Amino acid sequence: MDITERFLNYVKFDTQSAEDSATVPSTQKQLVFAQYLKKELEDEGLKDVYMDDMGYIYATLPSNMKQEVPTIGFISHYDTSPDCSGKDVKPQIIRNYQGNDIELSPGIVSSPKKFPELLQHIGEDLIVTDGTTLLGADDKAGIAEIVQAMCWLRDHKEIRHGDIRIAFNPDEEIGMGAHHFDVERFGCQWAYTMDGGDLGDLEFENFNAASAKVTIKGVSVHPGYAKGKMINANRLAAEFAERMPKDETPEETEGYEGFYHLLGIESNIEQAKLSYIIRDHDRERFEERKDFIKKQAIAMNEKYGEGTVSITVNDQYYNMKEKIDPQMHVIDIVLKAMQASGVPPRVEPIRGGTDGAQLSFKGLPCPNIFAGGVNFHGPYEFVSIQVMEKAMQVIVKICEITAGFND
């Protein structure tokens, strides 16, 4: 089975996760795919294949060496984003793409004028959607690349490698993928998530992240007799939002710039709820941002009365850079593997987070490598077959280079 067939088999499964669920995984349909994947790994001859009752899958490609070398791992998630349907995906292959508009379905066009990333893939074979669902390259492309690489190493015994552990998990798209990941069972000295974007992406810096929940208590009084009595929670919610710096939002920032992002407001006169996420790469600035949003609640209570505004701020994840920096050999190996595979590296900070960030703080250094998908989480998502093949080659080279790590 080649990597394209493997990937197309995977996207047949609807594995959308759900943010409002209290179960693990968040949707039972993820387990349907997990069972399929577990059997595929067994059929391909991997060892120690295990799936727990939450859908976390672990497997091993045993070492073919006599001497001991580091045990490393590769990880991808199999859920797809709640932002766009992943049901009945109808992939199409555009052979030898030449930079033209792609009609996904009548009236639905993917154009390089809107998505200039397409022009980076002229001459390649692109897998696209029919414009009604996402594709699922995030992150089934990563799974296909990992499994294909393990099969390649299995069939090419002349390539030295140590024990290679692989793992696939649910619920990454809702920030829960690493929460139940069994690092001890995985048993690696370091690992890589295959969950990045286009060719050459290598990421070992990400946002520090927190959530903020703001609750505003109002007082409802008949508007004809409200003077001096009414506290309109709707208006106070708008005032609180206005207190956030206008140039520090997602739509106004890039690179290492952090932000406050208002996710939603639920309000009436008696009560309003605002939901924010807070992001910054710099840990000190991150702490300052959390303090700032708390101070806005204090200031409004001084204005409208104690208890009018309450706020809860919870940390979500931290910048993995502080865990990767002391072990930069983990990055050096990837850079060598990319060079050997003819892949120009693009080392950039993630304006988001990955399972690898949380895993790094659980004791498993885990930077993120490209999987090839572009325009994630929507109907214009696509992936290049050639980029998936390059990602697979990089995995093989990482395993080969690590085999000589102690030489």
Coordinates of C-alpha atoms in Angstrom, one line a residue:
M1 CA 0.0 0.0 0.0
D2 CA 1.4 3.4 -0.9
I3 CA 1.1 6.5 1.2
T4 CA -1.7 8.0 -1.0
E5 CA -3.9 4.9 -0.7
R6 CA -3.3 4.8 3.1
F7 CA -4.3 8.4 3.5
L8 CA -7.4 8.1 1.4
N9 CA -8.5 5.2 3.5
Y10 CA -8.1 7.2 6.6
V11 CA -10.2 10.2 5.5
K12 CA -13.2 8.0 4.8
F13 CA -13.7 8.0 8.6
D14 CA -15.5 10.9 10.3
T15 CA -13.4 11.6 13.4
Q16 CA -14.5 15.1 14.4
S17 CA -14.0 15.9 18.0
A18 CA -16.5 17.9 20.1
E19 CA -15.6 20.7 22.6
D20 CA -18.8 20.4 24.6
S21 CA -18.3 16.7 25.4
A22 CA -17.4 15.3 28.8
T23 CA -16.3 11.9 27.5
V24 CA -12.9 10.6 26.4
P25 CA -12.7 10.5 23.5
S26 CA -15.1 13.4 23.0
T27 CA -16.9 11.5 20.3
Q28 CA -17.5 7.8 20.0
K29 CA -16.9 7.8 16.2
Q30 CA -13.2 8.5 16.9
L31 CA -13.0 5.0 18.4
V32 CA -14.3 3.5 15.1
F33 CA -11.3 4.8 13.3
A34 CA -9.0 3.9 16.3
Q35 CA -10.1 0.2 16.0
Y36 CA -9.4 0.3 12.3
L37 CA -5.9 1.8 12.8
K38 CA -5.1 -0.7 15.6
K39 CA -5.8 -3.6 13.3
E40 CA -3.8 -2.0 10.5
L41 CA -0.8 -1.7 12.7
E42 CA -1.2 -5.4 13.7
D43 CA -1.6 -6.5 10.1
E44 CA 1.6 -4.5 9.2
G45 CA 3.6 -6.5 11.7
L46 CA 4.2 -3.9 14.4
K47 CA 4.8 -5.1 17.9
D48 CA 3.3 -4.3 21.3
V49 CA 0.2 -2.8 19.6
Y50 CA -2.1 -1.6 22.4
M51 CA -5.2 0.6 22.5
D52 CA -6.6 1.8 25.8
D53 CA -10.3 2.4 26.5
M54 CA -9.9 6.1 25.7
G55 CA -8.6 5.4 22.1
Y56 CA -4.9 6.0 22.7
I57 CA -2.9 3.7 20.4
Y58 CA 0.7 2.6 21.0
A59 CA 3.0 0.4 18.9
T60 CA 6.6 -0.5 18.4
L61 CA 8.9 -1.2 15.5
P62 CA 11.7 -3.2 17.2
S63 CA 15.3 -2.3 16.9
N64 CA 17.5 -4.2 14.3
M65 CA 20.7 -3.3 16.2
K66 CA 22.7 -5.1 18.8
Q67 CA 23.9 -2.0 20.6
E68 CA 21.6 0.2 22.6
V69 CA 20.5 3.5 21.1
P70 CA 17.9 6.0 22.2
T71 CA 14.3 5.0 21.9
I72 CA 12.4 7.7 20.0
G73 CA 8.8 8.1 19.0
F74 CA 6.5 9.7 16.5
I75 CA 3.0 10.9 17.3
S76 CA -0.1 12.1 15.4
H77 CA -3.7 12.8 16.3
Y78 CA -6.6 11.3 14.4
D79 CA -9.5 13.7 15.4
T80 CA -10.5 16.4 13.0
S81 CA -11.6 20.0 13.9
P82 CA -15.0 20.8 15.2
D83 CA -14.9 23.9 13.0
C84 CA -15.9 22.1 9.8
S85 CA -17.6 18.8 9.0
G86 CA -15.5 15.7 8.4
K87 CA -18.3 13.5 7.4
D88 CA -18.5 11.9 3.9
V89 CA -15.2 13.5 2.8
K90 CA -14.9 13.2 -1.0
P91 CA -11.2 13.7 -1.8
Q92 CA -10.0 14.5 -5.3
I93 CA -6.5 14.2 -6.8
I94 CA -5.3 17.0 -9.0
R95 CA -2.4 15.6 -11.0
N96 CA 0.5 17.8 -12.0
Y97 CA -1.1 21.0 -10.7
Q98 CA -0.2 24.0 -12.8
G99 CA -1.2 27.0 -10.7
N100 CA -4.7 27.3 -12.0
D101 CA -8.0 27.7 -10.2
I102 CA -9.4 24.4 -8.9
E103 CA -13.1 23.8 -9.1
L104 CA -13.9 21.7 -6.1
S105 CA -17.6 21.5 -7.0
P106 CA -19.8 23.6 -9.2
G107 CA -19.5 27.2 -7.9
I108 CA -16.9 26.3 -5.3
V109 CA -13.4 27.3 -6.4
S110 CA -10.0 27.1 -4.7
S111 CA -7.9 29.9 -6.3
P112 CA -4.3 30.9 -5.8
K113 CA -5.5 34.5 -5.8
K114 CA -7.1 33.7 -2.4
F115 CA -4.8 30.9 -1.4
P116 CA -1.3 31.7 -2.7
E117 CA 0.1 28.7 -0.9
L118 CA -1.1 26.7 -3.9
L119 CA 1.6 28.2 -6.1
Q120 CA 4.2 26.5 -3.9
H121 CA 3.0 23.2 -5.3
I122 CA 3.1 23.6 -9.0
G123 CA 4.0 20.3 -10.7
E124 CA 2.8 18.3 -7.7
D125 CA -0.2 16.1 -7.2
L126 CA -2.7 17.7 -4.8
I127 CA -5.4 16.0 -2.8
V128 CA -8.3 18.4 -2.3
T129 CA -11.9 18.2 -1.1
D130 CA -15.2 18.7 -2.9
G131 CA -15.6 22.0 -1.1
T132 CA -18.2 20.8 1.4
T133 CA -16.0 19.3 4.1
L134 CA -12.5 19.6 5.4
L135 CA -10.0 17.0 4.1
G136 CA -8.5 15.7 7.3
A137 CA -4.8 16.0 6.5
D138 CA -4.7 17.6 9.9
D139 CA -3.7 15.1 11.1
K140 CA -4.3 11.9 9.1
A141 CA -1.5 12.9 6.8
G142 CA 0.8 12.6 9.8
I143 CA -0.6 9.2 10.6
A144 CA -0.1 8.0 7.0
E145 CA 3.5 9.3 7.0
I146 CA 4.4 7.6 10.3
V147 CA 2.8 4.2 9.3
Q148 CA 4.4 4.3 5.9
A149 CA 7.8 5.1 7.4
M150 CA 7.5 2.1 9.7
C151 CA 6.6 -0.2 6.8
W152 CA 9.6 1.2 4.9
L153 CA 12.0 0.5 7.7
R154 CA 10.4 -3.0 8.2
D155 CA 11.1 -3.8 4.6
H156 CA 14.6 -2.2 4.4
K157 CA 16.5 -4.0 7.1
E158 CA 19.8 -2.6 5.8
I159 CA 18.8 0.7 7.5
R160 CA 19.9 0.6 11.1
H161 CA 17.4 1.9 13.7
G162 CA 16.7 1.4 17.4
D163 CA 13.3 0.8 19.0
I164 CA 10.8 3.2 17.4
R165 CA 7.6 3.9 19.2
I166 CA 4.5 5.3 17.6
A167 CA 1.3 6.7 19.1
F168 CA -2.0 8.0 17.8
N169 CA -4.4 9.9 20.0
P170 CA -7.9 11.5 19.9
D171 CA -9.0 15.0 20.8
E172 CA -6.0 17.1 19.9
E173 CA -8.2 19.7 18.2
I174 CA -10.0 20.5 21.5
G175 CA -6.8 20.7 23.4
M176 CA -7.2 17.4 25.2
G177 CA -4.9 15.1 23.2
A178 CA -2.0 15.0 25.6
H179 CA -4.1 14.9 28.8
H180 CA -4.4 11.1 28.9
F181 CA -1.2 10.3 27.0
D182 CA 0.7 7.6 28.9
V183 CA 4.3 8.9 28.6
E184 CA 5.6 6.1 30.8
R185 CA 4.0 3.4 28.6
F186 CA 5.4 5.2 25.5
G187 CA 8.9 4.8 27.0
C188 CA 10.8 7.2 24.7
Q189 CA 13.7 9.5 25.4
W190 CA 12.2 12.1 23.0
A191 CA 9.6 12.2 20.3
Y192 CA 8.2 14.2 17.4
T193 CA 4.6 15.1 16.6
M194 CA 4.0 15.0 12.8
D195 CA 1.4 17.7 12.9
G196 CA 3.0 20.7 11.3
G197 CA 2.0 22.5 8.0
D198 CA 3.7 22.7 4.7
L199 CA 7.1 21.4 3.5
G200 CA 10.0 22.0 5.9
D201 CA 8.0 23.3 8.9
L202 CA 9.9 22.6 12.1
E203 CA 8.5 24.1 15.3
F204 CA 9.8 24.0 18.9
E205 CA 8.4 27.2 20.2
N206 CA 4.7 27.8 20.9
F207 CA 2.5 30.1 22.8
N208 CA 2.1 30.1 26.5
A209 CA -1.7 29.8 26.8
A210 CA -4.4 30.6 29.3
S211 CA -8.2 30.9 29.3
A212 CA -10.1 33.6 31.0
K213 CA -13.8 33.4 32.0
V214 CA -15.4 36.7 32.9
T215 CA -18.9 36.8 34.6
I216 CA -20.7 40.1 35.1
K217 CA -23.7 40.4 37.4
G218 CA -26.3 43.0 36.4
V219 CA -29.5 44.3 38.0
S220 CA -32.7 44.3 36.0
V221 CA -35.2 47.1 36.6
H222 CA -38.0 48.3 34.4
P223 CA -36.2 50.7 32.0
G224 CA -38.8 53.5 32.7
Y225 CA -37.8 53.5 36.3
A226 CA -34.1 52.4 36.1
K227 CA -32.2 55.5 37.0
G228 CA -29.7 54.8 39.7
K229 CA -30.9 51.2 40.0
M230 CA -30.2 49.3 36.8
I231 CA -26.9 47.6 36.1
N232 CA -27.0 46.5 32.5
A233 CA -24.7 43.5 32.2
N234 CA -24.8 43.8 28.4
R235 CA -23.3 47.3 28.5
L236 CA -20.7 46.3 31.1
A237 CA -19.7 43.4 28.9
A238 CA -19.1 45.8 26.1
E239 CA -17.1 48.0 28.4
F240 CA -14.9 45.2 29.6
A241 CA -14.2 44.2 26.0
E242 CA -13.2 47.7 25.2
R243 CA -10.6 47.7 27.9
M244 CA -8.6 45.1 25.9
P245 CA -5.8 46.6 23.8
K246 CA -7.2 46.9 20.3
D247 CA -3.8 46.2 18.6
E248 CA -3.3 43.0 20.6
T249 CA -5.8 40.7 19.0
P250 CA -5.3 37.8 16.6
E251 CA -6.2 39.9 13.6
E252 CA -3.6 42.5 14.5
T253 CA -0.6 40.3 15.4
E254 CA 1.9 38.0 13.9
G255 CA 5.2 36.2 14.6
Y256 CA 6.1 36.4 18.3
E257 CA 3.4 39.0 19.1
G258 CA 0.9 37.8 21.7
F259 CA -2.8 38.6 22.0
Y260 CA -6.1 38.6 23.9
H261 CA -8.8 36.8 21.9
L262 CA -12.5 37.2 22.7
L263 CA -14.0 33.9 21.9
G264 CA -17.6 34.7 22.7
I265 CA -20.2 36.7 24.7
E266 CA -23.4 35.4 26.3
S267 CA -25.4 38.2 27.8
N268 CA -28.6 39.7 29.0
I269 CA -29.4 42.5 31.4
E270 CA -28.9 40.4 34.5
Q271 CA -25.8 38.5 33.6
A272 CA -23.0 38.4 31.0
K273 CA -20.3 35.9 30.3
L274 CA -17.2 36.6 28.3
S275 CA -14.7 33.9 27.2
Y276 CA -11.1 34.8 26.3
I277 CA -7.9 33.1 25.4
I278 CA -4.6 34.7 26.3
R279 CA -1.4 33.9 24.3
D280 CA 2.2 35.0 24.4
H281 CA 5.5 33.3 23.5
D282 CA 7.4 35.1 26.3
R283 CA 6.6 33.7 29.7
E284 CA 7.1 37.0 31.6
R285 CA 4.9 38.9 29.1
F286 CA 2.4 36.0 29.4
E287 CA 2.2 36.5 33.2
E288 CA 1.8 40.3 32.6
R289 CA -1.1 39.6 30.3
K290 CA -2.9 37.5 32.9
D291 CA -2.4 40.2 35.5
F292 CA -3.7 42.8 33.1
I293 CA -7.0 41.1 32.5
K294 CA -7.5 40.5 36.2
K295 CA -6.9 44.2 36.9
Q296 CA -9.6 45.1 34.5
A297 CA -12.1 43.2 36.6
I298 CA -10.8 44.9 39.8
A299 CA -11.2 48.3 38.1
M300 CA -14.7 47.6 37.1
N301 CA -15.7 46.4 40.6
E302 CA -14.3 49.7 42.0
K303 CA -16.5 51.5 39.5
Y304 CA -19.7 49.4 39.8
G305 CA -19.4 47.7 43.2
E306 CA -17.6 44.7 44.6
G307 CA -18.8 41.4 43.1
T308 CA -20.1 42.9 39.9
V309 CA -17.3 41.3 37.8
S310 CA -15.6 38.0 38.6
I311 CA -12.9 36.4 36.6
T312 CA -11.2 33.0 36.5
V313 CA -7.9 32.6 34.6
N314 CA -6.5 29.1 34.0
D315 CA -3.3 28.1 32.4
Q316 CA -3.6 25.7 29.4
Y317 CA -0.1 25.0 28.2
Y318 CA 3.4 26.5 28.1
N319 CA 6.1 27.2 25.5
M320 CA 7.9 24.0 24.9
K321 CA 11.1 26.0 24.1
E322 CA 12.2 26.0 27.7
K323 CA 12.1 22.2 27.7
I324 CA 13.7 21.8 24.2
D325 CA 16.6 24.3 24.6
P326 CA 18.5 22.0 27.0
Q327 CA 18.3 19.2 24.6
M328 CA 18.9 20.8 21.2
H329 CA 20.2 17.5 19.7
V330 CA 16.5 16.7 19.3
I331 CA 16.3 19.6 16.8
D332 CA 19.8 19.0 15.3
I333 CA 18.8 15.5 14.2
V334 CA 15.7 16.8 12.4
L335 CA 17.7 19.4 10.6
K336 CA 20.2 16.8 9.4
A337 CA 17.3 14.5 8.4
M338 CA 15.7 17.3 6.4
Q339 CA 19.0 18.2 4.7
A340 CA 19.6 14.5 3.8
S341 CA 16.0 14.4 2.3
G342 CA 16.4 17.5 0.3
V343 CA 13.9 19.5 2.4
P344 CA 14.7 23.2 3.2
P345 CA 13.8 23.7 6.9
R346 CA 11.5 26.5 8.0
V347 CA 12.0 27.0 11.7
E348 CA 9.2 29.2 12.9
P349 CA 7.3 29.7 16.2
I350 CA 3.8 28.1 16.4
R351 CA 1.1 30.7 16.9
G352 CA -0.9 28.1 18.8
G353 CA -0.1 24.9 20.6
T354 CA 0.4 21.2 19.9
D355 CA 0.2 18.0 21.9
G356 CA 4.0 18.1 21.8
A357 CA 4.0 21.3 24.0
Q358 CA 2.1 19.5 26.8
L359 CA 4.1 16.3 26.4
S360 CA 7.3 18.3 26.7
F361 CA 6.2 19.5 30.1
K362 CA 5.3 15.9 31.0
G363 CA 8.9 14.9 30.5
L364 CA 8.9 14.0 26.8
P365 CA 10.7 16.6 24.6
C366 CA 8.5 16.7 21.5
P367 CA 8.9 19.3 18.8
N368 CA 6.6 19.4 15.8
I369 CA 7.4 18.5 12.1
F370 CA 5.5 19.2 8.9
A371 CA 2.8 16.8 7.8
G372 CA 2.0 18.7 4.6
G373 CA -1.6 19.9 5.1
V374 CA -2.5 23.4 4.1
N375 CA -5.6 25.5 4.9
F376 CA -6.5 23.3 7.9
H377 CA -10.0 23.2 9.4
G378 CA -11.9 24.2 6.3
P379 CA -13.2 23.1 2.9
Y380 CA -10.1 24.5 1.0
E381 CA -7.7 22.2 2.8
F382 CA -5.3 20.3 0.6
V383 CA -2.2 18.2 0.8
S384 CA 0.6 17.5 -1.7
I385 CA 1.3 13.8 -2.2
Q386 CA 5.0 14.7 -2.8
V387 CA 5.2 16.6 0.5
M388 CA 3.7 13.6 2.4
E389 CA 6.3 11.4 0.8
K390 CA 9.1 13.9 1.9
A391 CA 7.7 13.8 5.4
M392 CA 7.9 10.0 5.4
Q393 CA 11.5 10.2 4.2
V394 CA 12.4 12.6 7.0
I395 CA 11.0 10.2 9.6
V396 CA 13.1 7.4 8.1
K397 CA 16.2 9.6 8.2
I398 CA 15.5 10.7 11.8
C399 CA 15.5 7.0 12.8
E400 CA 18.6 6.3 10.8
I401 CA 20.5 9.3 12.2
T402 CA 19.4 8.5 15.8
A403 CA 20.9 5.0 15.3
G404 CA 24.3 6.6 15.2
F405 CA 23.6 9.0 18.0
N406 CA 26.1 7.3 20.4
D407 CA 28.7 6.6 17.8

